[in-house]
PDB file of C-alpha atoms in Angstrom:
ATOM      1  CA  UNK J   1    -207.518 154.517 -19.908  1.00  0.00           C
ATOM      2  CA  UNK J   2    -208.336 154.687 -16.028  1.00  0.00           C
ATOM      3  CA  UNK J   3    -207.526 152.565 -13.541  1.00  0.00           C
ATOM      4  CA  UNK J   4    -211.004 150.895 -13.102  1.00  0.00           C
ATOM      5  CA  UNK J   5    -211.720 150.315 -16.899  1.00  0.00           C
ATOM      6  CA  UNK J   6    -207.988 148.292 -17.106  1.00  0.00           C
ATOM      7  CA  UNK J   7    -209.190 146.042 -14.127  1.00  0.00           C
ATOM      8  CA  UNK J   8    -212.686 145.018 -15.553  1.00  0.00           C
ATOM      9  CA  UNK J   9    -210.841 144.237 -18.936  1.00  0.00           C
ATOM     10  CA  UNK J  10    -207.461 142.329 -16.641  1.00  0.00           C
ATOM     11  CA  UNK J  11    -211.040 140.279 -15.092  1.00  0.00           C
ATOM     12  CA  UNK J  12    -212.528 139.453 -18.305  1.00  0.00           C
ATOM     13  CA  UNK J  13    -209.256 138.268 -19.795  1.00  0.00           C
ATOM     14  CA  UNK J  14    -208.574 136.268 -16.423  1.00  0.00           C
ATOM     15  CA  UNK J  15    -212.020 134.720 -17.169  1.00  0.00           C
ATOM     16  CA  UNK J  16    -211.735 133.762 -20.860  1.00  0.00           C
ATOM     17  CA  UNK J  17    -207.897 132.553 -20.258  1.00  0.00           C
ATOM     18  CA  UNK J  18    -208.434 128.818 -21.372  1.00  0.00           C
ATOM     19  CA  UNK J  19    -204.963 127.368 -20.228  1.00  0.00           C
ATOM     20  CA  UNK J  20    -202.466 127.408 -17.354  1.00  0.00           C
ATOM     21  CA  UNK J  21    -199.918 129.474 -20.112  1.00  0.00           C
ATOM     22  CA  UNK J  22    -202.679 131.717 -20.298  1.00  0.00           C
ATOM     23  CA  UNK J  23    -203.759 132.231 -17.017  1.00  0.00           C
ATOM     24  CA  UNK J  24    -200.484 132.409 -15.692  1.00  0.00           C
ATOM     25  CA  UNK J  25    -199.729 135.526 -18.518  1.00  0.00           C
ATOM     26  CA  UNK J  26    -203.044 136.983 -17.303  1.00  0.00           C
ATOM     27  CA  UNK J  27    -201.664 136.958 -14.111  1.00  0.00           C
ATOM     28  CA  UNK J  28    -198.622 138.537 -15.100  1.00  0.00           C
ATOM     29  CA  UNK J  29    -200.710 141.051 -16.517  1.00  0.00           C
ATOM     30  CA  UNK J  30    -202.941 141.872 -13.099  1.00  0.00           C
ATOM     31  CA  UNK J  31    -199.819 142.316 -11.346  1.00  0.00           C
ATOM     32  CA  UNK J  32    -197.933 144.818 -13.377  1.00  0.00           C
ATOM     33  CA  UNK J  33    -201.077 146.523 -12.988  1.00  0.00           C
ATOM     34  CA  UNK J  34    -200.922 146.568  -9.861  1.00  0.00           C
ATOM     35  CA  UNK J  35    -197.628 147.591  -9.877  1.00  0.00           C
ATOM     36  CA  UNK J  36    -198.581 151.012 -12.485  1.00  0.00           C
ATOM     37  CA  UNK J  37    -201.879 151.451  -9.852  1.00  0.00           C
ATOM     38  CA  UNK J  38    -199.186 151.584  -6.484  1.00  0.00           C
ATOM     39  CA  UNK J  39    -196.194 153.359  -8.443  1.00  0.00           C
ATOM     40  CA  UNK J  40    -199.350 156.617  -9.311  1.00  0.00           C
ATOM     41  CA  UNK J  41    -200.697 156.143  -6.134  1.00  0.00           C
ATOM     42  CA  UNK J  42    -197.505 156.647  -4.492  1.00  0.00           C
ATOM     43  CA  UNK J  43    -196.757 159.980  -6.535  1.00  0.00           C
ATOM     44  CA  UNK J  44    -199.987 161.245  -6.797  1.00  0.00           C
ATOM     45  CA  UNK J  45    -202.139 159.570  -4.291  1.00  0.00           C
ATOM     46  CA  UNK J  46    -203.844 160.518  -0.871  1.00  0.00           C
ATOM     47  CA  UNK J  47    -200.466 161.131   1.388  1.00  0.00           C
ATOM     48  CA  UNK J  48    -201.690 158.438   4.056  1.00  0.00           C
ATOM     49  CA  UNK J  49    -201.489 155.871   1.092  1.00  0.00           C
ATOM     50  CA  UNK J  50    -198.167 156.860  -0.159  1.00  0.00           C
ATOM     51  CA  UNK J  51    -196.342 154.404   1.815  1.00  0.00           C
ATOM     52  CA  UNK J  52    -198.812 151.512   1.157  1.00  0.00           C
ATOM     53  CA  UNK J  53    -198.319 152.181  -2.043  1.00  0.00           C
ATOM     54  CA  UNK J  54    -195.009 151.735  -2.668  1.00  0.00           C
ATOM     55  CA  UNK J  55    -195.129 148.249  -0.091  1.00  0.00           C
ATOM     56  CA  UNK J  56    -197.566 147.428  -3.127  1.00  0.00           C
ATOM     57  CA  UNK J  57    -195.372 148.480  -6.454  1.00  0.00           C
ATOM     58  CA  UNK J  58    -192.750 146.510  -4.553  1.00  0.00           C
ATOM     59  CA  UNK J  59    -194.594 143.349  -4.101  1.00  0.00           C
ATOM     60  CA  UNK J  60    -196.505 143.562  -7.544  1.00  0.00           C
ATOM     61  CA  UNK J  61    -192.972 143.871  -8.470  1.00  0.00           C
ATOM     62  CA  UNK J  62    -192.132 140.654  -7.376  1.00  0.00           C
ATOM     63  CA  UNK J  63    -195.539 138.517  -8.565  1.00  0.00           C
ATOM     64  CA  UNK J  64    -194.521 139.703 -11.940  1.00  0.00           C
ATOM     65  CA  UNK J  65    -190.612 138.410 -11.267  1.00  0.00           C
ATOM     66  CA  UNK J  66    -192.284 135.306 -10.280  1.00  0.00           C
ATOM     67  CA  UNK J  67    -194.085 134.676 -13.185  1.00  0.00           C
ATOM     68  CA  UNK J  68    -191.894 135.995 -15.581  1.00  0.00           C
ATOM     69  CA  UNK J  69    -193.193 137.963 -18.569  1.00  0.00           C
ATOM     70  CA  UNK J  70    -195.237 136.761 -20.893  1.00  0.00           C
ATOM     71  CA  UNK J  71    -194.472 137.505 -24.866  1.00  0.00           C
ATOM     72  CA  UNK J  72    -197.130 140.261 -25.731  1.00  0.00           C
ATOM     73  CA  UNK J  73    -196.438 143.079 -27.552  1.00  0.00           C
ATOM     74  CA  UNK J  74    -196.370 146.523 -25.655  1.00  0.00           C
ATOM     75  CA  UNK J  75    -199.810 147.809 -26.555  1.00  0.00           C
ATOM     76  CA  UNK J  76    -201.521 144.809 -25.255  1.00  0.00           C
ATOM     77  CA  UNK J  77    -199.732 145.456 -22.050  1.00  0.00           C
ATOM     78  CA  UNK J  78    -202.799 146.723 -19.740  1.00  0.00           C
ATOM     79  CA  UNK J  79    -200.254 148.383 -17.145  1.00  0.00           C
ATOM     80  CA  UNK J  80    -198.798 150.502 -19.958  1.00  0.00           C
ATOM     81  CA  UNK J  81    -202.849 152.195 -21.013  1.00  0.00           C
ATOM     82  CA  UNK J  82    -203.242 153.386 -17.591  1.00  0.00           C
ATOM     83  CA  UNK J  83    -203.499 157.135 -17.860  1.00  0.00           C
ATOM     84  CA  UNK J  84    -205.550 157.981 -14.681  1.00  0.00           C
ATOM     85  CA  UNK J  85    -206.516 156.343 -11.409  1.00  0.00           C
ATOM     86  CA  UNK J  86    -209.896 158.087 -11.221  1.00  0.00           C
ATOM     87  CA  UNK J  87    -211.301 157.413  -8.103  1.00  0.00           C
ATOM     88  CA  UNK J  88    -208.294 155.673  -5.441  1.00  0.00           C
ATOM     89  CA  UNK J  89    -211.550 154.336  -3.520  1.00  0.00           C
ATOM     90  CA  UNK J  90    -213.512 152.153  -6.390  1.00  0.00           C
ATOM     91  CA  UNK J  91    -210.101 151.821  -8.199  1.00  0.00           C
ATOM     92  CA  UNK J  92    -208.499 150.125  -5.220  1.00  0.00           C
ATOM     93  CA  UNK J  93    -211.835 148.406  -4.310  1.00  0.00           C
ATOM     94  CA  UNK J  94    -211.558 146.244  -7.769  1.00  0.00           C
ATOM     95  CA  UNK J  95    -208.137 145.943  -7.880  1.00  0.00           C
ATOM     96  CA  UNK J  96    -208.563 143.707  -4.864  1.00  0.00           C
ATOM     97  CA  UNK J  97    -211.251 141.791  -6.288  1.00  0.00           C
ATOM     98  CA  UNK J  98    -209.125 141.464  -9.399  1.00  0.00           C
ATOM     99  CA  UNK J  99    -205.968 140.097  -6.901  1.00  0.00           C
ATOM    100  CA  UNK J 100    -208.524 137.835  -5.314  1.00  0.00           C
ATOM    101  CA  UNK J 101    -209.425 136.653  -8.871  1.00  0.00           C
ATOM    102  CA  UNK J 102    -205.504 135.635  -9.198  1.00  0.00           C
ATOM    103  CA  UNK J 103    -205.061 133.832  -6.665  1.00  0.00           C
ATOM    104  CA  UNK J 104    -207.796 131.263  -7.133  1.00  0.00           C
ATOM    105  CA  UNK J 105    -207.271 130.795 -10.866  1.00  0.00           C
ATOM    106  CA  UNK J 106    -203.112 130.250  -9.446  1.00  0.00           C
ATOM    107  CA  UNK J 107    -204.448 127.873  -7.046  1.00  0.00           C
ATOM    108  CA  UNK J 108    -206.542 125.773  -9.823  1.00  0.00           C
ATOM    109  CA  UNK J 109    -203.113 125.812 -12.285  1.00  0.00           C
ATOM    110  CA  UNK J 110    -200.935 124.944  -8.793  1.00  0.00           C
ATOM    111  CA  UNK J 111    -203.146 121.667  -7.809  1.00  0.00           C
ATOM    112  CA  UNK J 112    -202.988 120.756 -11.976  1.00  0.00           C
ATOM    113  CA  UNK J 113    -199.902 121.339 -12.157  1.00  0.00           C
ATOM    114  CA  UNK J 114    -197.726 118.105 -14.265  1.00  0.00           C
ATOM    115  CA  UNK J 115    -194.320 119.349 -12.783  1.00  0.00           C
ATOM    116  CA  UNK J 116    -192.850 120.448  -9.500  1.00  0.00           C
ATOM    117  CA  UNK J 117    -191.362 123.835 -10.963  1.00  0.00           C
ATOM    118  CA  UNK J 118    -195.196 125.375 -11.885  1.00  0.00           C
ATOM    119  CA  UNK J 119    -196.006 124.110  -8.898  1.00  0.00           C
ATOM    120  CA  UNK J 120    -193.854 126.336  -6.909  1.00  0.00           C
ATOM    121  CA  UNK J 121    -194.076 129.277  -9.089  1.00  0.00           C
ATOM    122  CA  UNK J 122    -197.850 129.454  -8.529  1.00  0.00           C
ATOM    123  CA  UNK J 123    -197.284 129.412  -5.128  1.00  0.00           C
ATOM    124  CA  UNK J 124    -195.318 132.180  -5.081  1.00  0.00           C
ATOM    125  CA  UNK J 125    -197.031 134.054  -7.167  1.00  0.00           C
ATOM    126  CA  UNK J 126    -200.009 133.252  -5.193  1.00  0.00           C
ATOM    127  CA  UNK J 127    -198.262 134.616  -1.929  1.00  0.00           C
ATOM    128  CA  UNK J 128    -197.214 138.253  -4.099  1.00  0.00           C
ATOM    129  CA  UNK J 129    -201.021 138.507  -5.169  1.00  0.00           C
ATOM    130  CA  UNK J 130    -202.365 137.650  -1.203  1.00  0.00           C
ATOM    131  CA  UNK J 131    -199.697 140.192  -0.366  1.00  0.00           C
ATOM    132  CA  UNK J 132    -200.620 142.548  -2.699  1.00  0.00           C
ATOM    133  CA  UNK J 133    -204.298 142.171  -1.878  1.00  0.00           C
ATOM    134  CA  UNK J 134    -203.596 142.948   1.534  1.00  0.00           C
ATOM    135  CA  UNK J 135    -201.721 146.614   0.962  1.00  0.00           C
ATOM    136  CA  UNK J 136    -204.813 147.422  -1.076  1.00  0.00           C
ATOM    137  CA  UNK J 137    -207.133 146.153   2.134  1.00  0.00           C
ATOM    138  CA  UNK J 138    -204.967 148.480   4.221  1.00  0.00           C
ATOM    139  CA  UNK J 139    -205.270 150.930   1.688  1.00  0.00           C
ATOM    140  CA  UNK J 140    -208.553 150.777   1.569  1.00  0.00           C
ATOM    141  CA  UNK J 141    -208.529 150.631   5.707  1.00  0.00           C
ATOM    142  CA  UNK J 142    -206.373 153.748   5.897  1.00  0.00           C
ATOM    143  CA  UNK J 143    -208.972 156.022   3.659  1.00  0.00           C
ATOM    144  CA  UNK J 144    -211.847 154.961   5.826  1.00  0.00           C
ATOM    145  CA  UNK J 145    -209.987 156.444   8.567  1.00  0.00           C
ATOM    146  CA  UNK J 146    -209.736 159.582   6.558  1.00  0.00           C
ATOM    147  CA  UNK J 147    -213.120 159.625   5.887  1.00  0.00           C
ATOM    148  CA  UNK J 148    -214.334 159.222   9.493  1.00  0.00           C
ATOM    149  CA  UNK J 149    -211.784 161.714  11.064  1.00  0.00           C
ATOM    150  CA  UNK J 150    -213.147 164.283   7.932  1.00  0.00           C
ATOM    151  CA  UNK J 151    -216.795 163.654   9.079  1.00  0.00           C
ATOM    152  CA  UNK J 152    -215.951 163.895  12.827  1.00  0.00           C
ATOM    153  CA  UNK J 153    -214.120 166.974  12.333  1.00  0.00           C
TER     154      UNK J 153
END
């Protein structure tokens, strides 16, 4: 499935997710997208996102360590359906919306939160997904350039 289909469904699920366990797994889920979208961008991708790229498997790496996986079965893992990126522009373009998405629905389970340990964890996977968000801004940044030195020249 490409890149942009997997976010729209990792949005709706964020949506519908009625709980913190819930949220928190769909969460889980945005990130190791995330993490597939950076590790093909990095092989595959424009060369001036290659580095970006691999600053955002890293970090998309570590929202998922932070939240720990969540018991689903392998083909309901989005990450794991992603057979093409499509379009890097639009692709990227929603996967920052989708990050965005995570990080407000982490903030509403952080200020809910009954114990001090969710807490925390939502904050930090709160920081990974701002982090994240921003190597897809610069990604984003970093085609634009592309674009206007291709249209100059």
């Amino acid at each position: 499935m490409d890149a942009v289909r997997l976010i729209g469904a990792s949005r709706c699920a964020l949506m519908r997710s009625g709980d913190a366990s819930g949220t928190m797994a769909e969460a889980w889920q945005a990130q190791a997208l995330a993490q597939a979208i950076g590790s093909r961008l990095a092989v595959s991708g424009p060369p001036e996102l290659r580095g970006e790229a691999l600053g955002l498997t890293e970090l998309a790496g570590r929202g998922c360590g932070v939240l720990g996986a969540p018991t689903v079965d392998v083909s309901s893992l989005r990450a794991a359906q992603l057979t093409e990126l499509g379009d890097a522009r639009r692709a990227l373009l929603e996967l920052g919306g989708l990050l965005g998405e995570v990080g407000i629905a982490l903030v509403g389970i952080a200020c809910a939160a009954a114990d001090e340990g969710t807490y925390w964890q939502c904050m930090e996977a709160i920081d990974a997904a701002d982090e994240s968000r921003d190597r897809v801004l610069e990604m984003l940044r970093r085609l634009a350039v592309r674009d206007q030195g291709a249209a100059a020249g």
